Amino acid sequence: MTDLTDTPTFDLLLLDAIALTADPAQPEIRGAAIGIANGRITWLAAQPPERYEATRVLRLPGHFVTPGFVNTHAHSILTMVRGVAADLGFAPSYTPGIPKGTQVNPDQARALARLGALEALLFGSTVLGDNFVHADVTTEAMVELGMRLAPSWRIHDVDFARVAHGDWHHSADIGNATLQAGLDLHARWAAHPRVRVNLAAHAVDTCSEGFLREVAAASQQHGLVVSTHLGQSQVEVDRVLARCGRSSTEVLADTGLLNERLMGGHCIYVTPEDAARMAAAGAHAVHIPKCNATSGRLAPTPMLKRAGVNMALATDTQHGDMVELMRWALVTARVQEGRVDDSWQPRDVFHMATMGGAKALGMADEIGSLALGKAADLVVFDANRPHLRPHVNPLGNLVHTGQGRDVSMVVVDGEILVENGRPTRVDMDAVCAEAEEAARALWAAEGKRYWL
Ligand SMILES: [Zn+2]
């Protein structure tokens, strides 16, 4: 007779994998057994328990298992400008001649957001920090995929219809409406276990100081993370200097936003003084290396790292592949350092893509590493493919030659959301077709037919 009292029971048990944990205490476990029960990791060791009961057992020889990636800053709707905006030189919201968020209707927003979120999920992101217009319908649409979301409305008091033409007109009505929409979104999703709404105050140049103070008060009152674009462009720097006489980071500090709840996206135009302020305040930098580099710029990540700023990684408007992004983060840091040394290694960018993001979202106790008791958010890579062999240093292989499309399985809270590279909850072909139709309509309205 088996004594059931000391027989662990698992909903899902992964065996024979190579676990890359993002936990410095045991970064790699070969022959790993990962047991999941009630959405939590309840077993993590180099062998399974002697006796166990499991609803489902998967043997994964030659597979890597990592924590889910935490993609902290994206605008899924902007899949509509994919293949075009990257070559125009600047962020879509500031660029004339391409479809704007203000032109997107709710159905189009839903379709485009599902495409962006599905892409991110298939590539191993278990958390997506997404902010833009129509966050009410896009959150609903993305929740259907099953991943965790850190959504927000795009909060600002500038009139975006005029920004693309160089006119920064601030309006209290716009500010009140967008902040209220952000707080309504929080109220609506506060009880959902996989949704953690934040306040995305767009940027210091698109939010007046008075308005930033209101956002700070709301963040304080509700304990909400604030996501912003910080040091994104010379335009922002010049605009803020002209309006406020100081840097964006100083304005954020003076308006009560520079604290451990702040995620600053991009951080390209930040000085060592700004970085020191961020580190002292416990604010987080969201590094967006591919988007930055595609527009000809680099965030000074070596300087930010030396200053002690926690860094997360994000894809922003381009592709959802956090694996490729780790490579960009590594090489762009080394280009700036002009050498290879111990300060920038695969473990550093892997940390940014996992624990760094979890910390930035205030979720480090829950997610970001494979550890006993944490939520079972994990990614399985088929590393039997030639480009990921031999398995001398699996993390080195993943960062240098891995791709998001090597992901075979994605699990959130113990639920399998991607299996054999396909989503389990939605019809991938339908998601693609609906987004294609939405993008065509939006570009047609601009008088551009790129697909002809
Ligand atoms: Zn952005």
Coordinates of C-alpha atoms and ligand atoms in Angstrom, one line a residue:
M1 CA 0.0 0.0 0.0
T2 CA 1.2 3.4 -0.9
D3 CA 1.1 6.0 1.9
L4 CA -0.7 8.8 0.1
T5 CA 0.2 11.4 2.8
D6 CA 3.8 11.6 1.7
T7 CA 3.2 11.0 -2.0
P8 CA 3.3 14.4 -3.9
T9 CA 0.6 14.9 -6.4
F10 CA 1.1 17.0 -9.5
D11 CA -1.2 18.4 -12.1
L12 CA 1.8 18.5 -14.5
L13 CA 5.3 17.0 -14.1
L14 CA 8.1 17.9 -16.5
L15 CA 11.0 15.4 -16.5
D16 CA 14.5 15.1 -17.9
A17 CA 14.7 18.8 -18.9
I18 CA 17.5 21.3 -18.5
A19 CA 16.1 24.0 -16.2
L20 CA 17.5 27.5 -16.5
T21 CA 16.1 29.0 -13.4
A22 CA 17.2 32.7 -13.3
D23 CA 17.8 31.9 -9.6
P24 CA 21.5 32.5 -8.8
A25 CA 21.4 29.9 -6.1
Q26 CA 21.0 27.1 -8.7
P27 CA 21.0 28.7 -12.1
E28 CA 21.0 25.4 -14.1
I29 CA 19.5 22.0 -13.2
R30 CA 20.3 19.1 -15.6
G31 CA 17.8 16.2 -15.7
A32 CA 15.4 18.6 -14.0
A33 CA 12.1 17.4 -12.6
I34 CA 9.6 20.3 -12.3
G35 CA 6.3 19.5 -10.5
I36 CA 3.3 21.8 -10.7
A37 CA 0.3 21.6 -8.4
N38 CA -2.5 24.2 -8.1
G39 CA -0.7 26.6 -10.4
R40 CA 2.5 26.6 -8.3
I41 CA 5.9 25.0 -8.6
T42 CA 5.9 22.4 -5.9
W43 CA 8.9 20.3 -6.9
L44 CA 12.2 21.5 -8.5
A45 CA 15.1 19.1 -8.3
A46 CA 17.5 17.0 -10.4
Q47 CA 15.2 14.0 -9.9
P48 CA 11.5 13.5 -9.3
P49 CA 10.3 12.3 -5.9
E50 CA 10.6 8.5 -5.3
R51 CA 6.8 8.2 -5.5
Y52 CA 4.4 10.6 -7.0
E53 CA 1.1 10.9 -8.7
A54 CA 0.7 13.1 -11.7
T55 CA -2.2 13.9 -14.0
R56 CA 0.2 14.5 -16.8
V57 CA 3.9 13.7 -17.2
L58 CA 6.0 15.1 -20.0
R59 CA 9.5 13.8 -20.7
L60 CA 11.6 16.5 -22.2
P61 CA 15.1 15.3 -22.9
G62 CA 17.1 18.0 -24.7
H63 CA 14.6 20.7 -23.9
F64 CA 15.4 23.9 -21.9
V65 CA 12.8 25.1 -19.4
T66 CA 13.0 28.8 -18.4
P67 CA 10.8 31.1 -16.4
G68 CA 8.3 32.9 -18.5
F69 CA 9.6 36.1 -20.0
V70 CA 8.4 39.4 -18.6
N71 CA 7.8 41.9 -21.5
T72 CA 7.2 45.1 -19.6
H73 CA 6.5 47.6 -22.3
A74 CA 4.6 47.0 -25.5
H75 CA 1.8 48.5 -27.6
S76 CA 0.2 45.6 -29.3
I77 CA -2.1 47.6 -31.4
L78 CA 0.9 49.0 -33.2
T79 CA 1.3 45.8 -35.0
M80 CA -0.6 47.9 -37.5
V81 CA 2.6 49.8 -38.4
R82 CA 4.8 46.8 -38.5
G83 CA 7.3 46.7 -41.4
V84 CA 6.9 50.5 -42.0
A85 CA 7.2 52.6 -38.8
A86 CA 10.7 51.1 -38.0
D87 CA 12.0 52.7 -41.1
L88 CA 10.5 56.2 -40.7
G89 CA 12.9 57.1 -37.9
F90 CA 10.7 57.8 -34.9
A91 CA 8.0 56.6 -32.6
P92 CA 4.7 56.1 -34.5
S93 CA 2.7 58.5 -32.3
Y94 CA 5.0 61.3 -33.3
T95 CA 5.1 60.5 -37.0
P96 CA 2.8 61.9 -39.6
G97 CA 1.5 59.9 -42.5
I98 CA 0.9 56.6 -40.7
P99 CA -2.2 55.4 -38.9
K100 CA -2.6 56.7 -35.3
G101 CA -4.1 55.2 -32.2
T102 CA -6.7 57.9 -32.4
Q103 CA -8.0 56.5 -35.7
V104 CA -8.3 52.9 -34.5
N105 CA -11.9 51.7 -33.8
P106 CA -12.6 49.2 -30.9
D107 CA -12.9 46.2 -33.3
Q108 CA -9.7 47.0 -35.0
A109 CA -8.0 47.5 -31.6
R110 CA -9.2 44.1 -30.4
A111 CA -7.9 42.4 -33.6
L112 CA -4.5 44.1 -33.6
A113 CA -3.9 43.7 -29.9
R114 CA -4.7 39.9 -30.1
L115 CA -2.1 39.6 -32.8
G116 CA 0.6 41.4 -30.8
A117 CA -0.2 39.5 -27.6
L118 CA -0.3 36.2 -29.4
E119 CA 3.0 36.8 -31.0
A120 CA 4.5 37.6 -27.6
L121 CA 2.9 34.6 -25.9
L122 CA 4.1 32.1 -28.7
F123 CA 7.6 33.5 -28.2
G124 CA 7.5 32.8 -24.4
S125 CA 6.3 36.0 -22.8
T126 CA 4.0 35.1 -19.9
V127 CA 3.6 38.7 -18.9
L128 CA 2.8 41.5 -21.3
G129 CA 2.9 45.2 -20.2
D130 CA 0.7 46.7 -22.8
N131 CA -0.5 50.3 -23.0
F132 CA -2.3 52.2 -25.6
V133 CA -5.7 53.5 -26.7
H134 CA -8.8 51.2 -26.3
A135 CA -7.2 49.4 -23.3
D136 CA -10.7 48.4 -22.2
V137 CA -11.4 46.2 -25.2
T138 CA -7.8 45.2 -25.8
T139 CA -7.4 44.0 -22.2
E140 CA -10.5 41.9 -22.7
A141 CA -9.2 40.5 -26.0
M142 CA -5.7 39.7 -24.6
V143 CA -7.0 38.1 -21.4
E144 CA -8.6 35.4 -23.6
L145 CA -5.1 34.2 -24.5
G146 CA -4.5 33.4 -20.9
M147 CA -1.2 35.2 -20.4
R148 CA -0.6 37.7 -17.5
L149 CA -1.2 41.3 -18.4
A150 CA 0.0 44.6 -17.0
P151 CA -2.3 46.8 -19.1
S152 CA -2.9 50.5 -19.1
W153 CA -4.6 53.2 -21.0
R154 CA -2.2 55.6 -22.6
I155 CA -2.4 58.4 -20.1
H156 CA -1.5 62.0 -21.1
D157 CA -2.9 65.5 -21.2
V158 CA -1.4 66.5 -24.6
D159 CA -3.6 66.4 -27.7
F160 CA -1.9 63.6 -29.7
A161 CA -3.7 64.5 -32.9
R162 CA -1.6 67.7 -32.8
V163 CA 1.8 66.3 -31.5
A164 CA 2.6 64.7 -34.9
H165 CA 2.5 68.2 -36.3
G166 CA 4.8 69.6 -33.6
D167 CA 2.1 71.2 -31.5
W168 CA 2.1 70.2 -27.8
H169 CA -1.3 71.4 -26.6
H170 CA -2.1 70.3 -23.0
S171 CA -5.7 69.9 -22.1
A172 CA -7.1 69.2 -18.6
D173 CA -10.1 67.5 -20.2
I174 CA -7.9 65.0 -22.0
G175 CA -5.8 64.4 -18.9
N176 CA -8.9 63.8 -16.7
A177 CA -10.4 61.5 -19.3
T178 CA -7.3 59.4 -19.8
L179 CA -6.5 59.1 -16.1
Q180 CA -10.0 58.2 -15.2
A181 CA -10.0 55.6 -17.9
G182 CA -6.9 54.2 -16.4
L183 CA -8.4 54.0 -12.9
D184 CA -11.6 52.5 -14.3
L185 CA -9.6 49.8 -16.0
H186 CA -7.9 49.1 -12.6
A187 CA -11.3 48.9 -10.9
R188 CA -12.6 46.6 -13.5
W189 CA -9.7 44.1 -13.4
A190 CA -8.5 44.4 -9.8
A191 CA -9.9 41.0 -8.8
H192 CA -8.5 39.1 -11.9
P193 CA -5.6 36.8 -10.9
R194 CA -3.7 37.4 -14.1
V195 CA -4.2 41.1 -14.7
R196 CA -2.3 43.9 -12.9
V197 CA -3.3 47.2 -14.3
N198 CA -0.7 50.0 -14.2
L199 CA -0.8 53.7 -15.1
A200 CA 1.0 54.5 -18.3
A201 CA 1.7 58.2 -18.1
H202 CA 3.0 58.5 -21.6
A203 CA 6.0 60.8 -21.2
V204 CA 7.0 64.0 -19.5
D205 CA 6.7 66.0 -22.7
T206 CA 3.1 64.7 -23.2
C207 CA 2.1 65.2 -19.6
S208 CA 2.2 68.5 -17.8
E209 CA 3.7 68.7 -14.4
G210 CA 0.3 69.3 -12.7
F211 CA -1.0 66.3 -14.5
L212 CA 2.0 64.1 -13.5
R213 CA 1.3 65.1 -9.8
E214 CA -2.3 63.7 -10.3
V215 CA -0.9 60.5 -11.7
A216 CA 1.5 60.2 -8.7
A217 CA -1.3 60.7 -6.3
A218 CA -3.4 58.0 -8.0
S219 CA -0.4 55.6 -8.1
Q220 CA 0.2 56.2 -4.4
Q221 CA -3.5 55.8 -3.5
H222 CA -4.0 52.6 -5.4
G223 CA -0.5 51.2 -5.2
L224 CA -0.2 51.1 -9.0
V225 CA 3.0 50.8 -11.0
V226 CA 3.5 53.8 -13.4
S227 CA 4.9 53.1 -16.8
T228 CA 6.3 55.9 -18.8
H229 CA 8.6 56.7 -21.7
L230 CA 11.7 58.3 -20.2
G231 CA 14.5 59.8 -22.2
Q232 CA 13.0 58.4 -25.4
S233 CA 14.0 61.1 -27.8
Q234 CA 15.8 64.4 -28.2
V235 CA 12.4 65.9 -28.9
E236 CA 11.3 64.9 -25.4
V237 CA 14.5 66.2 -23.9
D238 CA 14.3 69.6 -25.7
R239 CA 10.6 70.0 -25.1
V240 CA 10.9 69.2 -21.3
L241 CA 13.9 71.5 -20.9
A242 CA 12.1 74.3 -22.6
R243 CA 8.9 73.8 -20.6
C244 CA 10.3 72.8 -17.2
G245 CA 14.0 73.9 -17.3
R246 CA 15.2 70.5 -16.2
S247 CA 15.4 66.8 -17.3
S248 CA 12.5 64.4 -17.5
T249 CA 14.0 62.4 -14.5
E250 CA 14.1 65.6 -12.4
V251 CA 10.5 66.4 -13.3
L252 CA 9.4 62.9 -12.4
A253 CA 11.2 63.2 -9.0
D254 CA 9.7 66.7 -8.4
T255 CA 6.2 65.4 -9.2
G256 CA 6.4 62.4 -6.9
L257 CA 6.7 59.7 -9.5
L258 CA 10.4 58.7 -9.2
N259 CA 10.1 55.8 -6.9
E260 CA 10.1 52.0 -6.8
R261 CA 6.8 51.9 -8.7
L262 CA 8.2 53.7 -11.8
M263 CA 9.2 51.9 -15.0
G264 CA 11.0 54.3 -17.4
G265 CA 10.9 53.0 -20.9
H266 CA 13.9 53.5 -23.2
C267 CA 16.2 55.6 -21.0
I268 CA 18.3 56.6 -24.0
Y269 CA 18.7 60.3 -23.2
V270 CA 19.6 60.0 -19.5
T271 CA 22.7 61.4 -17.8
P272 CA 24.7 59.7 -15.0
E273 CA 23.0 62.2 -12.6
D274 CA 19.6 61.0 -13.9
A275 CA 20.7 57.3 -13.4
A276 CA 21.9 58.0 -9.9
R277 CA 18.6 59.6 -9.1
M278 CA 16.7 56.6 -10.5
A279 CA 18.9 54.1 -8.6
A280 CA 18.5 56.0 -5.3
A281 CA 14.7 56.1 -5.7
G282 CA 14.5 52.4 -6.7
A283 CA 13.0 53.3 -10.1
H284 CA 13.4 50.8 -12.9
A285 CA 14.7 51.2 -16.5
V286 CA 12.9 49.3 -19.2
H287 CA 15.5 48.6 -21.9
I288 CA 14.2 48.4 -25.4
P289 CA 17.3 47.6 -27.4
K290 CA 16.0 46.5 -30.7
C291 CA 13.6 49.4 -31.1
N292 CA 16.2 51.9 -30.0
A293 CA 18.9 50.5 -32.3
T294 CA 16.6 50.3 -35.2
S295 CA 16.1 54.1 -34.9
G296 CA 19.9 54.5 -34.7
R297 CA 20.2 55.0 -30.9
L298 CA 21.4 53.1 -27.9
A299 CA 20.5 53.4 -24.2
P300 CA 23.6 53.7 -22.0
T301 CA 23.0 50.4 -20.3
P302 CA 26.6 50.0 -19.0
M303 CA 26.2 53.4 -17.3
L304 CA 22.7 52.5 -15.9
K305 CA 24.0 49.1 -14.7
R306 CA 27.0 50.7 -13.0
A307 CA 24.6 53.2 -11.3
G308 CA 22.7 50.3 -9.9
V309 CA 19.4 50.8 -11.8
N310 CA 17.3 47.6 -12.1
M311 CA 16.7 46.9 -15.7
A312 CA 13.9 45.1 -17.4
L313 CA 13.6 44.2 -21.1
A314 CA 10.8 45.0 -23.5
T315 CA 9.9 44.8 -27.2
D316 CA 7.8 48.0 -27.5
T317 CA 6.4 48.4 -31.1
Q318 CA 8.6 45.7 -32.7
H319 CA 8.3 41.9 -32.7
G320 CA 7.6 40.0 -29.5
D321 CA 10.7 37.9 -29.4
M322 CA 12.3 38.3 -25.9
V323 CA 15.0 35.7 -26.8
E324 CA 16.2 37.8 -29.7
L325 CA 16.0 40.8 -27.5
M326 CA 18.3 39.3 -24.9
R327 CA 20.9 39.1 -27.7
W328 CA 20.4 42.7 -28.7
A329 CA 20.7 43.8 -25.0
L330 CA 24.0 41.9 -24.7
V331 CA 25.6 43.0 -27.9
T332 CA 24.6 46.7 -27.7
A333 CA 26.0 46.8 -24.2
R334 CA 29.3 45.3 -25.4
V335 CA 29.4 47.7 -28.3
Q336 CA 29.4 50.5 -25.8
E337 CA 31.9 48.9 -23.5
G338 CA 34.1 48.0 -26.5
R339 CA 35.1 44.7 -24.9
V340 CA 33.8 41.4 -23.5
D341 CA 34.2 41.0 -19.8
D342 CA 32.3 39.7 -16.8
S343 CA 29.9 42.7 -16.6
W344 CA 27.8 41.7 -19.6
Q345 CA 27.2 38.0 -19.9
P346 CA 24.2 35.9 -20.9
R347 CA 23.1 35.6 -17.2
D348 CA 22.8 39.4 -17.1
V349 CA 20.4 39.8 -20.0
F350 CA 18.5 36.6 -19.0
H351 CA 18.0 38.3 -15.6
M352 CA 16.7 41.4 -17.3
A353 CA 14.2 39.4 -19.3
T354 CA 12.9 37.6 -16.3
M355 CA 13.6 38.8 -12.7
G356 CA 14.4 42.3 -13.7
G357 CA 11.0 42.7 -15.3
A358 CA 9.3 40.9 -12.4
K359 CA 10.9 43.4 -10.0
A360 CA 9.9 46.3 -12.1
L361 CA 6.2 45.2 -12.0
G362 CA 6.4 44.6 -8.2
M363 CA 5.9 40.8 -8.8
A364 CA 9.3 39.4 -7.9
D365 CA 7.9 37.2 -5.1
E366 CA 5.4 35.6 -7.5
I367 CA 7.2 35.2 -10.9
G368 CA 10.5 35.8 -12.7
S369 CA 12.4 32.6 -11.7
L370 CA 11.8 28.9 -11.4
A371 CA 11.6 28.5 -7.6
L372 CA 9.6 26.4 -5.2
G373 CA 6.3 28.2 -4.3
K374 CA 6.4 30.6 -7.2
A375 CA 3.7 30.7 -9.8
A376 CA 4.2 28.0 -12.5
D377 CA 4.9 30.4 -15.3
L378 CA 7.4 28.7 -17.6
V379 CA 8.6 28.2 -21.1
V380 CA 9.8 25.0 -22.8
F381 CA 12.3 25.3 -25.7
D382 CA 12.9 22.5 -28.1
A383 CA 16.7 22.6 -27.8
N384 CA 17.2 19.4 -29.8
R385 CA 17.4 21.5 -33.0
P386 CA 20.9 21.8 -34.5
H387 CA 21.4 25.5 -33.7
L388 CA 20.9 24.9 -30.0
R389 CA 23.4 22.0 -29.8
P390 CA 25.7 20.9 -28.2
H391 CA 24.5 21.6 -24.7
V392 CA 27.8 22.7 -23.3
N393 CA 26.4 25.9 -21.9
P394 CA 22.6 25.9 -22.4
L395 CA 22.1 29.5 -21.3
G396 CA 24.9 30.7 -23.7
N397 CA 23.2 28.8 -26.5
L398 CA 19.8 30.3 -25.7
V399 CA 21.0 33.9 -25.6
H400 CA 23.4 33.6 -28.6
T401 CA 21.5 31.3 -31.0
G402 CA 18.0 30.8 -29.6
Q403 CA 14.9 32.2 -31.1
G404 CA 11.4 32.8 -29.9
R405 CA 10.2 30.3 -32.4
D406 CA 12.1 27.6 -30.6
V407 CA 9.4 27.8 -27.9
S408 CA 7.3 24.6 -27.9
M409 CA 5.3 25.1 -24.7
V410 CA 4.2 28.0 -22.5
V411 CA 2.6 27.6 -19.1
V412 CA 1.0 30.2 -16.9
D413 CA -0.3 29.4 -13.5
G414 CA 0.2 25.8 -14.4
E415 CA -2.1 26.1 -17.4
I416 CA -0.7 25.1 -20.8
L417 CA -1.3 28.1 -23.1
V418 CA 1.0 27.0 -26.0
E419 CA 1.6 23.4 -27.0
N420 CA 3.7 22.3 -29.9
G421 CA 4.1 26.0 -30.8
R422 CA 0.4 26.6 -31.1
P423 CA -2.0 28.5 -28.8
T424 CA -4.4 26.3 -26.9
R425 CA -7.1 28.9 -26.3
V426 CA -7.5 30.7 -29.6
D427 CA -7.4 30.0 -33.3
M428 CA -4.1 31.4 -34.5
D429 CA -5.1 31.6 -38.2
A430 CA -8.3 33.6 -37.2
V431 CA -6.3 36.0 -35.1
C432 CA -3.9 36.7 -38.0
A433 CA -6.7 37.1 -40.5
E434 CA -8.6 39.5 -38.3
A435 CA -5.6 41.7 -37.7
E436 CA -4.7 41.7 -41.4
E437 CA -8.1 43.0 -42.2
A438 CA -7.9 45.7 -39.5
A439 CA -4.5 46.9 -40.7
R440 CA -5.6 47.0 -44.3
A441 CA -8.6 49.2 -43.4
L442 CA -6.4 51.6 -41.4
W443 CA -3.7 51.9 -44.0
A444 CA -6.4 52.3 -46.7
A445 CA -7.8 55.3 -44.7
E446 CA -4.3 56.8 -44.8
G447 CA -4.3 56.4 -48.6
K448 CA -1.4 53.9 -48.5
R449 CA -1.6 50.4 -49.9
Y450 CA 1.7 48.7 -49.0
W451 CA 0.4 45.3 -49.7
L452 CA -0.3 46.0 -53.4
Ligands
ZN1 ZN 6.5 52.7 -26.0

